[in-house]
Structures are given as structure tokens and as C-alpha cells.
Amino acid sequence: MSRGEAGARPPPFLGHDGAITLLAALAVAALSLGMGPLAAALAVRRTARDAPLAPAAEPARILVLGHRLEAGRPSAAFVARLARALDLARAHPGAQVLVLGGATSPGAPAEAEIGRAWLLAHGLPAGRIGVETTSRHTLENLRHHRAAGHGPGVEALVTSRLHLHRALLMARGLGLAPLPVAAEPALPRAPLRLAAEGFMVLWYLTGRWLARALRRRAWLARIG
């Protein structure tokens, strides 16, 4: 990375297009009398309930989505993802583990670096761990991973059960085809998180539809 790139200001977290699509999603939720978010939440729950604990094929790479840190340490959700990835890495010794996630607040360490340290502390060799440290949310995680061009081979995507549906939608929108793997052994009872994920899925789908309807190439390049 050049000095100019290193000092460049990152794009806004939400941005102009993000604000527009958020308002559109809120309008869809209101006009559908809540049925839009409800349908999305039910889809999230189905994916979460049915998600496997291992990929359906031998993976070349195991992608671990980061999670917001707690006082510079991995959260319980992040530890569950890392532990699942570690189990998969031991079961598939030829696979590389890629931890995705940057800093989500000024001065904080990158999620991926903290995840890498956790994996190292639990015995995974350094040569098997890669990191992506510039993304701030799921869509950037996947977009930056795609841009890195890791080559052919099956990829397993490890994240929390209630996060899987949205992560898979975004990955497929970007032309990726990862195999889902759930971090937790069973579907958690978390109705507020489920409702929040349902709205996030509705927001993503509304934004993608709006970008295509308006033929906004810049939006489509970011969201697929």
C-alpha cells in the first residue's frame, strides 16, 4: 500500500446510497405492515435452524467473519466462530483459515488480528492463517475477500447461525459460492437478534432491488 493510500480517509460507513436504501427499507416495512421484515426473519430462522456444523465438501479455505470486539478481546460470538473454524482446520489439514474483519472504532485493533492471535494461541500454525483487516462490516468483509483473488477451490463460510442468511445472500450477490457452517451447535433463542437480522436482510434486498431498478452501477458494484 502506498503512503497516499495509507493516509486516505475511508469511505463513510453508511454513505449516501446506504442512507437512501435504509429509508427505502423502512418504507417497505411500513407499507407492508411489518410483513416484509417478518418474512425476512422467517427466512433467517430457517437458514439458522438448518445450517450444518461442517461443510458439504472438502474446503480449500475456511472463511471466518469477524465480530465486534469487547475491550479489545474477542466476543463470545467471535470465539464461537473461531472455535468452529479451528475444529474444521483440524479436520481438514489442507485448508487455509482466513479471518475477515477490520477495526470498527478509531484506535481499536482489527478483528482479524485478534482472531489470528486466538487461533495461534490454540495451536493453529501461523502459516495456515490469513487475515483481512480493512473491512468494517459483513459486505466489506466479503467484497475485500473477493478482491484479494484467492483462486479456485471450495470455501466454507463460518459465522453465527442468525447471521448466516444475510452473509450468504451478500456472498452470492458478489458472485461467491461459499458453503455455510454454523458457529453454534444449535439455534439460539434470541428473538430480538432474529428481528434485527430480518430487518438487515430486508434492507440489503431492498437496496439491491433499488440499485438495479435505478441502474446505479456504483451501488451494484458494492452490493452485488
Short mmCIF file of C-alpha atoms in Angstrom, two decimals:
data_model
loop_
_atom_site.label_atom_id
_atom_site.label_comp_id
_atom_site.label_asym_id
_atom_site.label_seq_id
_atom_site.Cartn_x
_atom_site.Cartn_y
_atom_site.Cartn_z
CA MET A 1 0.00 0.00 0.00
CA SER A 2 1.34 3.44 -0.88
CA ARG A 3 1.74 6.27 1.63
CA GLY A 4 -1.14 8.12 0.00
CA GLU A 5 -3.40 5.09 0.25
CA ALA A 6 -2.39 4.52 3.86
CA GLY A 7 -3.35 8.08 4.77
CA ALA A 8 -6.55 8.14 2.74
CA ARG A 9 -9.78 8.65 4.61
CA PRO A 10 -12.02 5.54 4.44
CA PRO A 11 -15.42 5.96 2.80
CA PRO A 12 -18.35 6.69 5.13
CA PHE A 13 -19.68 3.67 6.99
CA LEU A 14 -23.22 4.24 5.72
CA GLY A 15 -22.80 6.73 2.90
CA HIS A 16 -25.36 8.49 0.71
CA ASP A 17 -26.56 5.32 -1.01
CA GLY A 18 -26.77 3.47 2.31
CA ALA A 19 -28.98 6.20 3.76
CA ILE A 20 -31.27 6.10 0.71
CA THR A 21 -31.65 2.33 0.81
CA LEU A 22 -32.23 2.41 4.58
CA LEU A 23 -35.10 4.85 4.10
CA ALA A 24 -36.46 2.66 1.31
CA ALA A 25 -36.32 -0.41 3.56
CA LEU A 26 -38.14 1.45 6.33
CA ALA A 27 -40.80 2.43 3.80
CA VAL A 28 -41.17 -1.18 2.65
CA ALA A 29 -41.52 -2.30 6.28
CA ALA A 30 -44.20 0.31 6.94
CA LEU A 31 -46.15 -0.19 3.70
CA SER A 32 -46.16 -3.97 4.17
CA LEU A 33 -47.46 -3.51 7.74
CA GLY A 34 -44.43 -5.38 9.02
CA MET A 35 -44.85 -8.38 6.74
CA GLY A 36 -41.62 -7.63 4.86
CA PRO A 37 -39.37 -7.83 7.93
CA LEU A 38 -41.37 -10.80 9.23
CA ALA A 39 -40.87 -12.79 6.01
CA ALA A 40 -37.17 -11.97 6.08
CA ALA A 41 -36.89 -13.02 9.73
CA LEU A 42 -38.55 -16.35 8.96
CA ALA A 43 -36.01 -16.94 6.17
CA VAL A 44 -33.20 -16.06 8.59
CA ARG A 45 -34.57 -18.56 11.10
CA ARG A 46 -34.86 -21.36 8.52
CA THR A 47 -31.26 -20.91 7.42
CA ALA A 48 -30.10 -20.72 11.04
CA ARG A 49 -32.04 -23.82 12.05
CA ASP A 50 -30.84 -25.94 9.14
CA ALA A 51 -27.21 -24.80 8.98
CA PRO A 52 -24.65 -27.63 9.22
CA LEU A 53 -21.64 -27.80 11.53
CA ALA A 54 -19.33 -28.88 8.72
CA PRO A 55 -19.14 -28.03 5.01
CA ALA A 56 -20.65 -30.41 2.48
CA ALA A 57 -17.32 -30.75 0.63
CA GLU A 58 -13.60 -30.60 1.36
CA PRO A 59 -12.73 -26.88 1.76
CA ALA A 60 -9.66 -25.19 0.40
CA ARG A 61 -10.34 -22.16 2.56
CA ILE A 62 -12.29 -21.58 5.77
CA LEU A 63 -13.62 -18.01 5.99
CA VAL A 64 -14.35 -16.68 9.46
CA LEU A 65 -16.39 -13.49 9.68
CA GLY A 66 -15.27 -11.15 12.43
CA HIS A 67 -17.42 -9.73 15.22
CA ARG A 68 -17.21 -6.53 17.24
CA LEU A 69 -14.54 -6.81 19.94
CA GLU A 70 -15.18 -6.33 23.65
CA ALA A 71 -12.44 -4.24 25.28
CA GLY A 72 -10.02 -5.44 22.61
CA ARG A 73 -10.87 -9.10 23.15
CA PRO A 74 -13.00 -11.46 21.04
CA SER A 75 -16.67 -11.53 21.99
CA ALA A 76 -18.43 -14.77 22.84
CA ALA A 77 -19.90 -14.83 19.32
CA PHE A 78 -16.46 -14.35 17.77
CA VAL A 79 -14.94 -17.08 19.95
CA ALA A 80 -17.68 -19.48 18.81
CA ARG A 81 -16.83 -18.72 15.16
CA LEU A 82 -13.10 -19.12 15.75
CA ALA A 83 -13.57 -22.37 17.67
CA ARG A 84 -15.67 -23.82 14.85
CA ALA A 85 -13.04 -22.76 12.32
CA LEU A 86 -10.33 -24.36 14.43
CA ASP A 87 -12.25 -27.64 14.54
CA LEU A 88 -12.66 -27.53 10.75
CA ALA A 89 -8.98 -26.72 10.25
CA ARG A 90 -8.01 -29.76 12.30
CA ALA A 91 -10.45 -31.94 10.34
CA HIS A 92 -9.17 -30.56 7.00
CA PRO A 93 -5.40 -30.09 7.36
CA GLY A 94 -5.03 -28.84 3.79
CA ALA A 95 -7.36 -25.89 4.29
CA GLN A 96 -6.27 -22.32 4.99
CA VAL A 97 -8.17 -20.26 7.56
CA LEU A 98 -8.95 -16.65 6.58
CA VAL A 99 -10.19 -14.32 9.30
CA LEU A 100 -12.05 -11.29 7.94
CA GLY A 101 -12.58 -8.05 9.85
CA GLY A 102 -11.02 -4.67 10.43
CA ALA A 103 -11.26 -2.07 13.20
CA THR A 104 -14.80 -0.89 13.89
CA SER A 105 -13.80 2.09 16.06
CA PRO A 106 -10.82 4.51 15.99
CA GLY A 107 -7.73 3.16 17.71
CA ALA A 108 -9.16 -0.34 18.13
CA PRO A 109 -7.28 -3.39 16.87
CA ALA A 110 -8.53 -5.19 13.77
CA GLU A 111 -10.92 -8.03 14.50
CA ALA A 112 -8.96 -10.29 12.16
CA GLU A 113 -5.70 -9.73 14.04
CA ILE A 114 -7.35 -10.56 17.35
CA GLY A 115 -8.86 -13.65 15.73
CA ARG A 116 -5.48 -14.67 14.36
CA ALA A 117 -3.94 -14.34 17.84
CA TRP A 118 -6.70 -16.55 19.27
CA LEU A 119 -6.10 -19.25 16.67
CA LEU A 120 -2.33 -19.11 17.24
CA ALA A 121 -2.86 -19.42 21.00
CA HIS A 122 -4.96 -22.53 20.37
CA GLY A 123 -2.31 -24.26 18.30
CA LEU A 124 -3.07 -23.44 14.66
CA PRO A 125 0.19 -22.83 12.75
CA ALA A 126 0.78 -19.26 11.58
CA GLY A 127 1.32 -20.43 8.00
CA ARG A 128 -2.29 -21.61 7.81
CA ILE A 129 -3.86 -18.30 8.88
CA GLY A 130 -4.59 -15.34 6.63
CA VAL A 131 -6.23 -12.06 7.63
CA GLU A 132 -8.23 -9.25 6.00
CA THR A 133 -8.00 -6.19 8.23
CA THR A 134 -9.64 -3.29 6.36
CA SER A 135 -13.35 -4.13 6.32
CA ARG A 136 -15.89 -2.67 8.76
CA HIS A 137 -18.97 -4.81 8.16
CA THR A 138 -20.11 -8.03 6.51
CA LEU A 139 -20.47 -6.69 2.99
CA GLU A 140 -16.96 -5.23 3.07
CA ASN A 141 -15.63 -8.49 4.57
CA LEU A 142 -16.84 -10.39 1.55
CA ARG A 143 -16.10 -7.73 -1.06
CA HIS A 144 -12.48 -7.34 0.09
CA HIS A 145 -12.08 -11.11 0.21
CA ARG A 146 -13.30 -11.36 -3.38
CA ALA A 147 -10.93 -8.58 -4.47
CA ALA A 148 -7.97 -10.45 -2.98
CA GLY A 149 -8.50 -13.24 -5.54
CA HIS A 150 -7.67 -16.38 -3.58
CA GLY A 151 -8.13 -18.69 -6.56
CA PRO A 152 -10.21 -21.83 -7.11
CA GLY A 153 -11.39 -24.28 -4.51
CA VAL A 154 -14.31 -24.78 -2.15
CA GLU A 155 -14.78 -22.16 0.56
CA ALA A 156 -16.55 -22.73 3.87
CA LEU A 157 -18.15 -19.67 5.48
CA VAL A 158 -18.25 -19.75 9.29
CA THR A 159 -20.44 -17.31 11.18
CA SER A 160 -23.19 -17.20 13.79
CA ARG A 161 -26.40 -19.01 12.91
CA LEU A 162 -28.59 -15.90 12.83
CA HIS A 163 -26.01 -14.12 10.67
CA LEU A 164 -25.69 -16.86 8.05
CA HIS A 165 -28.68 -15.97 5.87
CA ARG A 166 -27.56 -12.38 5.32
CA ALA A 167 -23.93 -13.37 4.86
CA LEU A 168 -24.85 -15.96 2.23
CA LEU A 169 -27.11 -13.52 0.36
CA MET A 170 -24.29 -10.99 0.22
CA ALA A 171 -21.68 -13.56 -0.79
CA ARG A 172 -23.83 -14.89 -3.62
CA GLY A 173 -24.65 -11.36 -4.73
CA LEU A 174 -20.91 -10.80 -5.14
CA GLY A 175 -20.51 -13.98 -7.19
CA LEU A 176 -19.09 -16.10 -4.37
CA ALA A 177 -20.43 -19.55 -3.54
CA PRO A 178 -19.31 -20.50 -0.02
CA LEU A 179 -20.67 -23.48 1.87
CA PRO A 180 -22.39 -22.42 5.11
CA VAL A 181 -21.14 -23.58 8.51
CA ALA A 182 -22.81 -22.57 11.78
CA ALA A 183 -20.68 -21.48 14.70
CA GLU A 184 -23.07 -22.55 17.45
CA PRO A 185 -24.20 -26.15 17.90
CA ALA A 186 -27.89 -25.19 17.94
CA LEU A 187 -30.23 -22.33 17.11
CA PRO A 188 -30.14 -19.79 19.97
CA ARG A 189 -33.29 -18.30 21.49
CA ALA A 190 -32.76 -14.66 20.64
CA PRO A 191 -35.97 -13.05 19.31
CA LEU A 192 -34.56 -9.50 19.28
CA ARG A 193 -31.49 -10.58 17.31
CA LEU A 194 -33.72 -12.52 14.93
CA ALA A 195 -35.91 -9.47 14.35
CA ALA A 196 -32.85 -7.27 13.81
CA GLU A 197 -31.40 -9.71 11.29
CA GLY A 198 -34.72 -9.86 9.50
CA PHE A 199 -34.64 -6.11 9.01
CA MET A 200 -30.99 -6.18 7.91
CA VAL A 201 -31.88 -8.77 5.26
CA LEU A 202 -34.82 -6.63 4.11
CA TRP A 203 -32.51 -3.60 3.92
CA TYR A 204 -29.98 -5.49 1.80
CA LEU A 205 -32.61 -6.89 -0.57
CA THR A 206 -34.34 -3.52 -0.89
CA GLY A 207 -31.02 -1.85 -1.67
CA ARG A 208 -30.15 -4.43 -4.29
CA TRP A 209 -33.58 -4.12 -5.96
CA LEU A 210 -33.39 -0.33 -5.90
CA ALA A 211 -29.88 -0.29 -7.37
CA ARG A 212 -30.99 -2.50 -10.23
CA ALA A 213 -34.20 -0.56 -10.82
CA LEU A 214 -32.31 2.74 -10.93
CA ARG A 215 -29.38 1.19 -12.82
CA ARG A 216 -26.92 2.53 -10.28
CA ARG A 217 -23.72 0.75 -11.29
CA ALA A 218 -21.72 2.13 -8.38
CA TRP A 219 -24.24 0.71 -5.90
CA LEU A 220 -24.32 -2.64 -7.65
CA ALA A 221 -20.53 -2.82 -7.64
CA ARG A 222 -20.62 -2.57 -3.85
CA ILE A 223 -23.55 -4.83 -3.04
CA GLY A 224 -23.79 -7.26 -5.97
#
